[in-house]
mmCIF file of C-alpha atoms in Angstrom:
data_model
loop_
_atom_site.group_PDB
_atom_site.id
_atom_site.type_symbol
_atom_site.label_atom_id
_atom_site.label_comp_id
_atom_site.label_asym_id
_atom_site.label_seq_id
_atom_site.Cartn_x
_atom_site.Cartn_y
_atom_site.Cartn_z
ATOM 1 C CA ASP Q 1 16.711 -71.919 -28.984
ATOM 2 C CA ARG Q 2 17.935 -69.359 -26.971
ATOM 3 C CA GLN Q 3 14.464 -67.473 -25.047
ATOM 4 C CA HIS Q 4 13.197 -65.124 -27.641
ATOM 5 C CA PRO Q 5 10.076 -62.749 -27.975
ATOM 6 C CA ASP Q 6 7.813 -64.910 -30.289
ATOM 7 C CA LEU Q 7 8.917 -68.194 -28.549
ATOM 8 C CA ALA Q 8 7.775 -66.375 -25.231
ATOM 9 C CA ILE Q 9 4.224 -66.300 -26.869
ATOM 10 C CA SER Q 10 3.653 -70.142 -28.366
ATOM 11 C CA GLU Q 11 5.217 -71.252 -24.493
ATOM 12 C CA SER Q 12 2.780 -68.988 -22.239
ATOM 13 C CA ASN Q 13 -0.014 -69.909 -25.025
ATOM 14 C CA VAL Q 14 1.035 -73.955 -25.262
ATOM 15 C CA LYS Q 15 0.392 -73.562 -20.370
ATOM 16 C CA HIS Q 16 -1.950 -71.448 -21.017
ATOM 17 C CA ALA Q 17 -3.827 -74.680 -22.603
ATOM 18 C CA GLU Q 18 -2.214 -77.059 -20.499
ATOM 19 C CA ALA Q 19 -4.402 -75.201 -17.910
ATOM 20 C CA SER Q 20 -6.876 -75.659 -19.507
ATOM 21 C CA LEU Q 21 -6.958 -78.225 -19.683
ATOM 22 C CA LEU Q 22 -6.710 -80.001 -15.851
ATOM 23 C CA GLN Q 23 -9.112 -77.753 -15.790
ATOM 24 C CA ALA Q 24 -11.425 -80.243 -17.476
ATOM 25 C CA GLU Q 25 -10.169 -82.428 -16.245
ATOM 26 C CA SER Q 26 -10.992 -82.307 -12.774
ATOM 27 C CA HIS Q 27 -14.441 -80.783 -13.473
ATOM 28 C CA ASP Q 28 -16.027 -84.003 -12.771
ATOM 29 C CA ASP Q 29 -13.391 -85.033 -9.696
ATOM 30 C CA MET Q 30 -14.789 -85.608 -5.791
ATOM 31 C CA ASP Q 31 -15.078 -81.853 -4.230
ATOM 32 C CA VAL Q 32 -14.787 -82.361 -0.358
ATOM 33 C CA ARG Q 33 -14.355 -79.914 1.948
ATOM 34 C CA LEU Q 34 -14.034 -79.779 5.708
ATOM 35 C CA ARG Q 35 -15.808 -76.176 7.733
ATOM 36 C CA ALA Q 36 -15.755 -75.831 10.777
ATOM 37 C CA GLN Q 37 -16.865 -72.920 13.065
ATOM 38 C CA ALA Q 38 -15.702 -72.139 17.188
ATOM 39 C CA GLN Q 39 -19.553 -69.876 18.505
ATOM 40 C CA TRP Q 40 -20.213 -69.002 21.736
ATOM 41 C CA ILE Q 41 -23.835 -68.070 22.181
ATOM 42 C CA ASP Q 42 -25.755 -66.711 25.656
ATOM 43 C CA PRO Q 43 -28.462 -68.383 26.173
ATOM 44 C CA ALA Q 44 -31.623 -66.495 26.916
ATOM 45 C CA GLU Q 45 -32.580 -66.608 30.368
ATOM 46 C CA GLU Q 46 -36.320 -69.321 30.070
ATOM 47 C CA ALA Q 47 -33.859 -71.165 27.060
ATOM 48 C CA LEU Q 48 -33.379 -75.791 28.700
ATOM 49 C CA ASN Q 49 -30.090 -75.364 27.765
ATOM 50 C CA GLN Q 50 -27.328 -72.881 29.110
ATOM 51 C CA ASP Q 51 -24.828 -74.306 27.063
ATOM 52 C CA ARG Q 52 -22.409 -71.371 25.687
ATOM 53 C CA ASP Q 53 -20.986 -73.571 23.343
ATOM 54 C CA ASN Q 54 -22.801 -73.487 19.559
ATOM 55 C CA HIS Q 55 -20.133 -75.442 17.647
ATOM 56 C CA GLN Q 56 -20.004 -76.890 14.570
ATOM 57 C CA LEU Q 57 -18.479 -78.945 12.542
ATOM 58 C CA SER Q 58 -19.591 -79.969 8.352
ATOM 59 C CA LEU Q 59 -17.912 -83.018 5.943
ATOM 60 C CA LEU Q 60 -19.563 -82.152 2.689
ATOM 61 C CA VAL Q 61 -18.904 -84.224 -0.269
ATOM 62 C CA ASP Q 62 -19.718 -84.117 -4.244
ATOM 63 C CA LYS Q 63 -19.324 -85.466 -6.778
ATOM 64 C CA PRO Q 64 -20.957 -85.587 -10.370
ATOM 65 C CA LEU Q 65 -22.235 -89.203 -11.002
ATOM 66 C CA TYR Q 66 -23.692 -88.076 -14.837
ATOM 67 C CA ASP Q 67 -22.878 -84.748 -16.901
ATOM 68 C CA PHE Q 68 -24.073 -86.870 -20.432
ATOM 69 C CA GLY Q 69 -20.727 -86.539 -22.026
ATOM 70 C CA LEU Q 70 -20.123 -83.086 -21.744
ATOM 71 C CA GLN Q 71 -16.608 -84.000 -19.363
ATOM 72 C CA GLU Q 72 -15.725 -85.858 -21.903
ATOM 73 C CA ASN Q 73 -16.025 -83.892 -25.279
ATOM 74 C CA GLN Q 74 -14.952 -80.752 -22.425
ATOM 75 C CA GLU Q 75 -12.076 -82.878 -22.294
ATOM 76 C CA GLN Q 76 -11.572 -83.733 -26.051
ATOM 77 C CA GLN Q 77 -11.565 -79.928 -27.127
ATOM 78 C CA ALA Q 78 -9.037 -78.639 -24.581
ATOM 79 C CA ASN Q 79 -6.747 -81.601 -25.451
ATOM 80 C CA GLN Q 80 -7.425 -80.861 -29.514
ATOM 81 C CA SER Q 81 -6.213 -76.707 -28.813
ATOM 82 C CA LEU Q 82 -3.699 -78.012 -26.301
ATOM 83 C CA GLN Q 83 -2.625 -80.242 -28.850
ATOM 84 C CA ALA Q 84 -2.977 -76.837 -31.677
ATOM 85 C CA GLN Q 85 -1.251 -74.303 -29.640
ATOM 86 C CA GLN Q 86 1.855 -77.570 -29.454
ATOM 87 C CA TYR Q 87 2.170 -77.285 -33.386
ATOM 88 C CA LEU Q 88 2.099 -73.870 -33.216
ATOM 89 C CA HIS Q 89 5.307 -73.625 -30.445
ATOM 90 C CA ILE Q 90 7.011 -76.120 -32.898
ATOM 91 C CA ASN Q 91 6.338 -73.667 -36.311
ATOM 92 C CA THR Q 92 7.340 -70.788 -33.968
ATOM 93 C CA ARG Q 93 10.620 -72.523 -33.134
ATOM 94 C CA GLN Q 94 11.122 -74.102 -36.748
ATOM 95 C CA GLN Q 95 10.891 -70.229 -38.443
ATOM 96 C CA ARG Q 96 13.539 -69.031 -36.158
ATOM 97 C CA ARG Q 97 15.461 -71.769 -37.277
ATOM 98 C CA LEU Q 98 14.434 -70.374 -40.885
ATOM 99 C CA ILE Q 99 14.904 -67.400 -40.270
ATOM 100 C CA ILE Q 100 18.904 -67.635 -38.132
ATOM 101 C CA MET Q 101 19.816 -70.013 -41.317
ATOM 102 C CA ARG Q 102 18.913 -67.338 -43.718
ATOM 103 C CA ARG Q 103 21.225 -64.663 -42.251
ATOM 104 C CA PHE Q 104 23.641 -66.611 -41.256
ATOM 105 C CA PHE Q 105 24.357 -67.609 -44.872
ATOM 106 C CA ASN Q 106 23.061 -63.271 -45.886
ATOM 107 C CA VAL Q 107 26.921 -62.970 -43.384
ATOM 108 C CA LEU Q 108 29.248 -65.524 -45.462
ATOM 109 C CA LEU Q 109 27.331 -64.146 -48.160
ATOM 110 C CA ALA Q 110 28.707 -60.688 -47.585
ATOM 111 C CA ASP Q 111 31.913 -61.815 -46.826
ATOM 112 C CA LEU Q 112 32.384 -63.447 -49.910
ATOM 113 C CA ASN Q 113 31.412 -60.020 -52.010
ATOM 114 C CA PHE Q 114 33.274 -58.685 -49.819
ATOM 115 C CA TYR Q 115 36.608 -59.821 -50.741
ATOM 116 C CA ARG Q 116 35.507 -59.805 -54.575
ATOM 117 C CA TYR Q 117 34.742 -56.508 -54.925
ATOM 118 C CA ASN Q 118 38.477 -55.692 -52.913
ATOM 119 C CA GLU Q 119 40.646 -57.438 -54.922
ATOM 120 C CA GLU Q 120 38.072 -55.711 -58.156
ATOM 121 C CA MET Q 121 39.124 -53.262 -56.558
ATOM 122 C CA ALA Q 122 42.318 -53.594 -56.036
ATOM 123 C CA THR Q 123 43.218 -54.880 -59.317
ATOM 124 C CA ALA Q 124 41.252 -52.067 -60.804
ATOM 125 C CA TYR Q 125 43.438 -49.107 -58.863
ATOM 126 C CA VAL Q 126 46.406 -51.416 -60.624
ATOM 127 C CA ARG Q 127 45.763 -50.378 -63.828
ATOM 128 C CA LEU Q 128 44.724 -46.842 -62.750
ATOM 129 C CA ASP Q 129 48.436 -46.710 -61.646
ATOM 130 C CA LYS Q 130 50.272 -47.858 -64.340
ATOM 131 C CA LEU Q 131 47.399 -45.537 -67.481
ATOM 132 C CA ARG Q 132 49.107 -42.634 -65.247
ATOM 133 C CA ASP Q 133 52.908 -43.709 -65.561
ATOM 134 C CA ARG Q 134 51.854 -44.955 -69.668
ATOM 135 C CA PHE Q 135 50.262 -41.336 -70.072
ATOM 136 C CA GLU Q 136 53.342 -39.208 -68.309
ATOM 137 C CA LEU Q 137 55.149 -41.503 -70.868
ATOM 138 C CA GLY Q 138 52.811 -40.101 -74.128
ATOM 139 C CA GLN Q 139 51.286 -44.025 -74.297
ATOM 140 C CA VAL Q 140 47.517 -43.521 -73.874
ATOM 141 C CA SER Q 141 45.523 -41.068 -74.079
ATOM 142 C CA GLU Q 142 44.044 -38.765 -71.007
ATOM 143 C CA LEU Q 143 40.658 -40.565 -72.224
ATOM 144 C CA ASP Q 144 42.047 -44.390 -71.388
ATOM 145 C CA VAL Q 145 42.843 -42.465 -67.912
ATOM 146 C CA LEU Q 146 39.460 -41.707 -67.658
ATOM 147 C CA LYS Q 147 38.017 -44.230 -67.723
ATOM 148 C CA GLN Q 148 39.722 -46.424 -66.063
ATOM 149 C CA GLU Q 149 39.091 -44.038 -63.147
ATOM 150 C CA VAL Q 150 35.474 -44.328 -63.410
ATOM 151 C CA GLU Q 151 36.256 -48.433 -63.084
ATOM 152 C CA TYR Q 152 38.043 -48.008 -60.547
ATOM 153 C CA GLN Q 153 35.514 -45.588 -58.250
ATOM 154 C CA LYS Q 154 32.536 -48.234 -59.598
ATOM 155 C CA MET Q 155 34.556 -50.941 -57.639
ATOM 156 C CA ARG Q 156 35.679 -48.557 -54.941
ATOM 157 C CA ARG Q 157 32.046 -47.932 -54.433
ATOM 158 C CA LEU Q 158 30.830 -51.350 -54.312
ATOM 159 C CA ARG Q 159 33.637 -52.519 -51.802
ATOM 160 C CA LEU Q 160 32.188 -49.757 -49.739
ATOM 161 C CA GLU Q 161 29.158 -51.085 -49.747
ATOM 162 C CA SER Q 162 29.958 -54.848 -49.449
ATOM 163 C CA SER Q 163 32.076 -53.598 -45.877
ATOM 164 C CA ASN Q 164 28.602 -51.903 -45.140
ATOM 165 C CA ASN Q 165 26.388 -54.922 -45.834
ATOM 166 C CA GLN Q 166 28.491 -57.128 -43.895
ATOM 167 C CA ARG Q 167 27.281 -54.497 -40.651
ATOM 168 C CA LEU Q 168 25.004 -54.792 -41.685
ATOM 169 C CA THR Q 169 24.022 -59.164 -41.926
ATOM 170 C CA ARG Q 170 26.400 -59.241 -38.964
ATOM 171 C CA SER Q 171 23.613 -57.108 -37.007
ATOM 172 C CA ALA Q 172 20.912 -58.888 -38.904
ATOM 173 C CA LEU Q 173 21.968 -62.426 -36.801
ATOM 174 C CA ALA Q 174 22.963 -61.607 -33.603
ATOM 175 C CA LEU Q 175 19.284 -60.228 -33.268
ATOM 176 C CA SER Q 176 18.060 -63.001 -34.756
ATOM 177 C CA LEU Q 177 20.079 -65.032 -32.463
ATOM 178 C CA GLY Q 178 18.032 -62.372 -29.732
ATOM 179 C CA ASN Q 179 21.378 -61.058 -28.057
ATOM 180 C CA LEU Q 180 23.554 -58.543 -30.112
ATOM 181 C CA ASP Q 181 26.936 -58.648 -27.874
ATOM 182 C CA LEU Q 182 26.865 -61.827 -30.612
ATOM 183 C CA ILE Q 183 28.371 -59.675 -33.404
ATOM 184 C CA ALA Q 184 30.804 -62.458 -35.262
ATOM 185 C CA ASP Q 185 34.459 -61.439 -37.348
ATOM 186 C CA THR Q 186 34.227 -64.595 -38.110
ATOM 187 C CA LEU Q 187 31.565 -67.482 -39.143
ATOM 188 C CA ALA Q 188 32.648 -70.969 -39.486
ATOM 189 C CA LYS Q 189 31.653 -72.825 -42.859
ATOM 190 C CA PRO Q 190 28.992 -74.840 -42.833
ATOM 191 C CA ASP Q 191 28.929 -78.445 -43.819
ATOM 192 C CA ILE Q 192 27.561 -78.547 -47.380
ATOM 193 C CA THR Q 193 28.500 -82.243 -48.470
ATOM 194 C CA VAL Q 194 24.155 -83.543 -47.573
ATOM 195 C CA LEU Q 195 23.356 -81.212 -50.665
ATOM 196 C CA ASP Q 196 25.477 -83.355 -53.154
ATOM 197 C CA LYS Q 197 23.039 -86.339 -52.377
ATOM 198 C CA LYS Q 198 20.062 -86.922 -54.547
ATOM 199 C CA LEU Q 199 17.191 -85.697 -53.290
ATOM 200 C CA PRO Q 200 13.252 -87.521 -54.081
ATOM 201 C CA GLU Q 201 11.488 -86.585 -56.159
ATOM 202 C CA ILE Q 202 9.307 -83.221 -55.997
ATOM 203 C CA GLU Q 203 5.976 -85.096 -55.281
ATOM 204 C CA ASP Q 204 7.176 -87.299 -52.306
ATOM 205 C CA LEU Q 205 8.887 -83.957 -51.390
ATOM 206 C CA GLN Q 206 5.480 -82.538 -51.405
ATOM 207 C CA LYS Q 207 3.969 -85.585 -49.047
ATOM 208 C CA GLN Q 208 5.832 -84.633 -47.161
ATOM 209 C CA ALA Q 209 5.940 -81.677 -46.589
ATOM 210 C CA LEU Q 210 1.938 -81.023 -46.025
ATOM 211 C CA GLN Q 211 2.079 -84.007 -44.453
ATOM 212 C CA ASN Q 212 4.823 -83.046 -41.637
ATOM 213 C CA ASN Q 213 3.705 -79.493 -42.182
ATOM 214 C CA ALA Q 214 3.144 -78.341 -38.082
ATOM 215 C CA THR Q 215 0.870 -75.291 -39.198
ATOM 216 C CA ILE Q 216 -1.288 -77.305 -41.248
ATOM 217 C CA LYS Q 217 -1.774 -79.887 -38.207
ATOM 218 C CA SER Q 218 -1.864 -77.605 -35.959
ATOM 219 C CA LEU Q 219 -5.155 -76.385 -38.111
ATOM 220 C CA GLN Q 220 -6.936 -79.300 -37.571
ATOM 221 C CA SER Q 221 -6.035 -79.412 -34.509
ATOM 222 C CA GLN Q 222 -8.016 -76.381 -34.376
ATOM 223 C CA LEU Q 223 -10.400 -77.817 -36.798
ATOM 224 C CA ILE Q 224 -11.391 -80.945 -34.352
ATOM 225 C CA ALA Q 225 -11.404 -78.580 -30.972
ATOM 226 C CA ALA Q 226 -13.949 -76.425 -32.573
ATOM 227 C CA GLN Q 227 -16.164 -79.012 -33.361
ATOM 228 C CA GLN Q 228 -16.072 -80.150 -29.799
ATOM 229 C CA SER Q 229 -17.117 -77.186 -28.669
ATOM 230 C CA VAL Q 230 -20.701 -76.677 -30.752
ATOM 231 C CA SER Q 231 -20.920 -80.633 -29.752
ATOM 232 C CA VAL Q 232 -21.406 -79.305 -26.343
#
């Protein structure tokens, strides 16, 4: 949940929708205004009242008595718009977590690939070194040595690529966390024993996904808000 531009935008949209709801709820509130005016005048010589004070103090009170359902429709529209933005914010946060998880596992996979190719390169080099010794003794042909040289160079290239991929995946993870200073040398291995449990049937999973999909819920709220707007 570290601050991120996508989260900041969705949070801003939620706050804007909250403000719109408050504004809609305030349309039928009582409006009380106090107006004061201090004024001194020069009365005409022929005026009977020669007072110079011409002060005023007014108390104004407004309250709508009936609006034919306009207020209720506006509140419902604003409330549905707020729910839509809240669901979108949830979806944004979930998508960010999925991105972080995916990049986290990409780092672990990059490390495994590096360990693999590092080991295979070392093995290929040992074989190449032994073949060179045997070539000096006339036990193998130069072609055998060249074949092993090609295999060693292949493993060396793959090791170099996997090493570069380690740096790239770590940078991508730090970027998704919103802080390039969080590039980690070592990642803790996650506990994935939860994957050992039996999964529900695919139909049940699809039903849960549709029922809990934040994007679908947001669209439903937007549809209701649009219908309320038309009725207004």
